[in-house]
């Protein structure tokens, strides 16, 4: 298999999930023989080369263009189509993220390729590679196979390990001169800068649920988060209520996490939420309801009022 | 302004995993269907465009005849008409669905296609962008706010990303995929429910359209995921919890 790993670079940095995409490509190379290359996509991306080098890629292509700064689906697709026409890869891999969910299916549409999103694992079977995905709120596992000449997959980072060390590769800049497409204008990105670790890679995550009913209780939960050096996440109910921004949402329609410790505070454990926390090593439920569905997946539980439990934890830590 | 809204009937999320798997394998299954929640948000958004000049709101679904009632529920929110592409006995993949939708778009020539961000049954999250790519139209996915320019030729959107919000302006015609916080879908009124039964549905057979015969993605097999260990340790209070966490070296 000739594989390309496409990695989006934001402000000179790659996201942690990029490492999982590289590991996934390494695993497929091991199973099928062949090789993989990397494409870095963005604007002013030279500094990001170091982050993806030393893993045994054949080459690192730099798709560097002012049009790619905002990671809009149209120019990103055009750039990757250009690279694909030159090299005819059999498999295109990208880390699953809102960026990939936006442009990767567009690329698949333009190239008439089959795509699987959020793949956890690949195995070789007589009929070819099979990709494992979680479907139906993570309640069912499905193995899928792509039959088109070009296969496209995005990788679920929480299911894949760290890349293995390998040789360095040469960075090859490509002259793209992408035309500007006046039909889509990037205006701005609004983000709340947080000192806390990134949800996607945090070793410890505190999850806030609707059981936290007051601003005071919420500030205690935030205090606990910071004391633990944890990332903060939330259920959809909390985000819908406007207590926290959308990027904090964990679950089927939000982010997946894989911390060593997940402290779920005032969270009932709806399947859509649990879909995002299955990869957590230890799940702790703090809930007043001994029947809450979360207790079916939790490892440790305290049944009681979070209004008393959280402040007491703060005293003890 | 012509608006096309895509609607996929999906199994209700209370369906047990075993029933859902049986359904996928085309075995007898006891499943309650609902319109995909994100698609109802797309329908609601279309209805709110009436004030911006939307005078033809058409729903389209690639689905078999037995699911027409679910399309009617969505129609009863206030849409004008509906189109169905019936795949018959085939199991279509996302690429085939996108090609079927492209056929309808090229026939209907809408100014805007409103879709859901993802279908909550197989969580593909790809048909919207795929369709936009096939049409070579601008796209905006995961949209949580949408404003139509007074001239009606552009929309400014906010999209939800892993990092926050991106703001874009796209020129119509475009494909927009709707996220949960875009709006609260209305419930159909009784008169609208009655009226929707009389709305004629235009039906195409997938097999008679210029569309691919073979899928790009095939299902190999289904499994139930390994459960978590299911052994739970109860801590009596915060003190015991902290002690357990320290003992297991989960916190310092
Ligand atoms: C299509 C779709 C997609 C969805 N996607 C997601 C998703 O990605 N992520 C997500 O999280 N949800 C998602 N949901 C929503 C999901 O179904 C639940 O509604 C949501 O997760 C519930 O959030 P919650 O646990 O905070 O609130 P609730 O279900 O209201 O639970 C609150 C919990 O707090 C406990 N509690 C209350 N007071 C106290 C107290 N004083 N002390 C201790 N405990 C207390 C209660 O016992 C209860 O268990 C989705 C739903 C749909 C239909
Ligand atoms: N069979 C279908 N018929 C109509 N619309 C569909 C169909 N499948 C997917 N869609 C639309 O595409 C969106 C994204 O679906 P998916 O890419 O399958 O997660 C859905 O919310 C629908 O709006």
Coordinates of C-alpha atoms in Angstrom, one line a residue, chain B residues 4-248:
Chain B
X4 CA -33.7 21.7 -0.4
X5 CA -33.5 19.9 3.0
X6 CA -32.2 16.3 3.3
X7 CA -33.9 14.0 5.8
X8 CA -32.7 10.5 6.8
X9 CA -34.9 8.2 8.9
X10 CA -32.8 6.6 11.6
X11 CA -33.5 4.2 14.4
X12 CA -34.6 5.8 17.6
X13 CA -31.6 5.8 20.1
X14 CA -33.5 3.7 22.6
X15 CA -33.3 0.8 20.1
X16 CA -31.3 -2.0 21.7
X17 CA -28.0 -2.7 19.9
X18 CA -29.0 -6.2 19.0
X19 CA -32.2 -5.0 17.3
X20 CA -30.2 -2.4 15.4
X21 CA -27.7 -5.0 14.2
X22 CA -30.6 -7.2 13.0
X23 CA -32.1 -4.3 11.1
X24 CA -28.7 -3.7 9.4
X25 CA -28.5 -7.3 8.4
X26 CA -32.0 -7.1 7.0
X27 CA -33.3 -9.6 9.5
X28 CA -36.6 -9.1 11.3
X29 CA -36.2 -6.3 13.8
X30 CA -38.3 -4.3 16.2
X31 CA -37.2 -0.8 15.6
X32 CA -38.9 2.6 16.0
X33 CA -37.7 5.1 13.4
X34 CA -37.4 8.8 13.7
X35 CA -36.1 11.5 11.4
X36 CA -32.5 12.2 12.2
X37 CA -32.4 14.9 14.9
X38 CA -30.0 17.1 13.0
X39 CA -32.2 16.9 9.9
X40 CA -35.1 18.4 11.9
X41 CA -32.8 21.2 12.8
X42 CA -32.2 21.7 9.0
X43 CA -36.0 21.7 8.4
X44 CA -36.5 24.2 11.1
X45 CA -33.8 26.4 9.6
X46 CA -35.4 26.2 6.2
X47 CA -38.7 27.3 7.7
X48 CA -37.0 30.3 9.4
X49 CA -35.7 31.3 5.9
X50 CA -39.2 32.0 4.8
X51 CA -38.6 35.6 6.2
X52 CA -35.6 35.8 4.0
X53 CA -37.6 34.9 0.9
X54 CA -37.7 31.1 1.0
X55 CA -40.8 30.3 -1.0
X56 CA -40.2 26.7 -2.0
X57 CA -39.0 24.3 0.8
X58 CA -38.6 20.8 -0.5
X59 CA -37.5 17.8 1.6
X60 CA -35.6 14.9 0.1
X61 CA -34.9 11.5 1.5
X62 CA -33.1 8.5 0.1
X63 CA -35.1 5.8 1.7
X64 CA -37.6 3.0 1.2
X65 CA -41.3 3.3 1.1
X66 CA -41.9 2.0 4.6
X67 CA -40.2 5.1 6.0
X68 CA -42.4 7.7 4.2
X69 CA -44.4 8.4 7.4
X70 CA -41.2 9.8 8.9
X71 CA -40.7 12.1 6.0
X72 CA -44.3 13.2 6.5
X73 CA -43.6 14.1 10.1
X74 CA -40.8 16.3 8.9
X75 CA -43.1 17.7 6.1
X76 CA -45.7 18.6 8.7
X77 CA -43.4 21.1 10.3
X78 CA -44.3 23.3 7.4
X79 CA -42.4 22.3 4.2
X80 CA -44.0 22.6 0.8
X81 CA -43.2 19.2 -0.9
X82 CA -41.1 16.1 -0.8
X83 CA -39.0 13.9 -3.0
X84 CA -38.0 10.3 -2.3
X85 CA -35.3 8.3 -3.9
X86 CA -36.1 4.6 -3.2
X87 CA -33.1 2.3 -3.2
X88 CA -35.4 -0.8 -3.1
X89 CA -33.5 -3.8 -1.7
X90 CA -30.0 -2.3 -2.0
X91 CA -28.0 -1.2 0.9
X92 CA -26.5 2.1 -0.3
X93 CA -23.2 3.5 0.9
X94 CA -22.6 7.2 1.6
X95 CA -21.2 7.8 -1.8
X96 CA -24.3 6.4 -3.5
X97 CA -26.5 8.4 -1.3
X98 CA -24.5 11.6 -2.2
X99 CA -24.8 10.8 -5.9
X100 CA -28.5 10.3 -5.6
X101 CA -28.8 13.6 -3.8
X102 CA -26.7 15.3 -6.4
X103 CA -29.1 14.0 -9.0
X104 CA -32.0 15.7 -7.2
X105 CA -30.0 18.9 -6.7
X106 CA -29.2 19.2 -10.4
X107 CA -32.9 18.6 -11.2
X108 CA -34.3 21.0 -8.6
X109 CA -31.6 23.7 -8.7
X110 CA -32.0 24.9 -5.1
X111 CA -30.3 28.1 -3.9
X112 CA -29.3 26.3 -0.7
X113 CA -29.1 22.7 0.5
X114 CA -29.6 22.3 4.2
X115 CA -28.4 19.0 5.8
X116 CA -27.7 17.4 9.2
X117 CA -24.2 17.3 10.5
X118 CA -24.3 13.6 11.0
X119 CA -26.7 10.7 10.9
X120 CA -27.0 9.4 14.4
X121 CA -27.2 5.8 13.4
X122 CA -23.9 5.2 11.7
X123 CA -22.3 8.5 12.6
X124 CA -20.6 8.9 9.2
X125 CA -20.6 12.7 9.1
X126 CA -19.7 12.7 5.4
X127 CA -22.6 13.0 3.1
X128 CA -22.9 16.8 3.3
X129 CA -19.2 17.6 2.4
X130 CA -19.2 14.8 -0.2
X131 CA -22.2 16.2 -1.9
X132 CA -20.7 19.7 -1.9
X133 CA -17.5 18.3 -3.4
X134 CA -19.4 16.5 -6.2
X135 CA -21.4 19.6 -7.0
X136 CA -18.3 21.9 -6.7
X137 CA -20.4 24.1 -4.4
X138 CA -19.2 26.0 -1.4
X139 CA -19.9 24.3 1.9
X140 CA -20.2 25.2 5.6
X141 CA -20.4 22.3 8.0
X142 CA -21.5 22.1 11.7
X143 CA -23.2 25.4 11.5
X144 CA -24.6 26.8 14.8
X145 CA -25.7 30.2 13.4
X146 CA -26.7 31.4 10.0
X147 CA -27.6 34.8 8.7
X148 CA -28.7 35.5 5.1
X149 CA -27.4 38.7 3.5
X150 CA -30.2 41.1 2.6
X151 CA -29.5 40.5 -1.1
X152 CA -30.1 36.8 -0.5
X153 CA -27.0 35.8 -2.4
X154 CA -24.7 35.0 0.6
X155 CA -24.9 33.6 4.1
X156 CA -22.6 34.3 7.0
X157 CA -22.3 31.3 9.3
X158 CA -20.7 30.3 12.6
X159 CA -19.4 26.7 12.6
X160 CA -18.6 24.7 15.7
X161 CA -15.0 23.3 15.6
X162 CA -12.8 21.4 18.1
X163 CA -11.2 24.8 19.0
X164 CA -14.2 27.1 19.2
X165 CA -16.1 28.9 16.5
X166 CA -15.1 29.7 12.9
X167 CA -17.0 32.4 11.0
X168 CA -17.3 32.1 7.2
X169 CA -19.2 33.8 4.5
X170 CA -20.3 31.6 1.6
X171 CA -21.9 32.6 -1.7
X172 CA -25.0 30.7 -2.7
X173 CA -25.7 28.1 -4.0
X174 CA -24.1 26.2 -1.1
X175 CA -24.4 23.2 1.1
X176 CA -24.8 23.8 4.8
X177 CA -24.8 21.2 7.5
X178 CA -26.6 22.0 10.7
X179 CA -25.3 21.4 14.3
X180 CA -27.4 21.0 17.4
X181 CA -27.3 24.6 18.7
X182 CA -28.5 26.2 15.4
X183 CA -32.2 26.2 16.6
X184 CA -34.9 24.3 18.4
X185 CA -37.1 22.4 15.9
X186 CA -40.8 23.1 16.2
X187 CA -43.4 20.4 16.7
X188 CA -45.8 19.9 13.8
X189 CA -49.3 21.4 14.5
X190 CA -52.3 19.2 14.0
X191 CA -53.6 21.1 10.9
X192 CA -50.1 20.8 9.4
X193 CA -50.1 17.1 10.2
X194 CA -53.4 16.7 8.4
X195 CA -52.2 18.8 5.5
X196 CA -48.9 16.9 5.1
X197 CA -50.8 13.7 4.4
X198 CA -52.1 15.3 1.2
X199 CA -48.7 16.7 0.0
X200 CA -47.7 14.7 -3.1
X201 CA -44.4 13.0 -2.9
X202 CA -42.3 12.6 -6.0
X203 CA -40.7 9.2 -6.1
X204 CA -37.6 8.1 -8.1
X205 CA -36.3 4.5 -8.1
X206 CA -32.6 4.5 -7.4
X207 CA -32.1 1.8 -10.0
X208 CA -33.4 4.0 -12.8
X209 CA -31.1 7.0 -12.1
X210 CA -27.7 7.6 -13.5
X211 CA -26.0 6.5 -10.3
X212 CA -23.3 4.0 -9.3
X213 CA -24.4 0.3 -9.1
X214 CA -21.7 -0.7 -6.6
X215 CA -20.9 0.9 -3.3
X216 CA -17.4 2.2 -2.4
X217 CA -17.8 1.0 1.2
X218 CA -19.1 -2.4 2.2
X219 CA -19.9 -3.7 5.6
X220 CA -17.8 -6.7 6.5
X221 CA -19.3 -7.6 9.9
X222 CA -20.9 -6.4 13.1
X223 CA -19.8 -7.0 16.7
X224 CA -21.0 -5.9 20.1
X225 CA -18.2 -3.8 21.7
X226 CA -16.4 -5.4 24.6
X227 CA -18.1 -4.0 27.7
X228 CA -16.1 -2.3 30.4
X229 CA -15.2 -4.6 33.3
X230 CA -18.4 -3.7 35.1
X231 CA -16.9 -4.1 38.5
X232 CA -17.6 -1.0 40.5
X233 CA -16.0 0.2 43.8
X234 CA -18.3 2.3 45.9
X235 CA -16.7 5.0 48.1
X236 CA -18.8 6.0 51.0
X237 CA -17.9 9.7 50.8
X238 CA -15.3 12.2 49.4
X239 CA -12.7 11.1 52.0
X240 CA -12.9 7.5 50.9
X241 CA -12.9 8.5 47.2
X242 CA -9.8 10.5 47.5
X243 CA -8.1 7.7 49.5
X244 CA -9.0 5.2 46.7
X245 CA -7.8 7.5 44.0
X246 CA -4.5 8.0 45.8
X247 CA -4.1 4.3 46.5
X248 CA -4.6 3.5 42.8

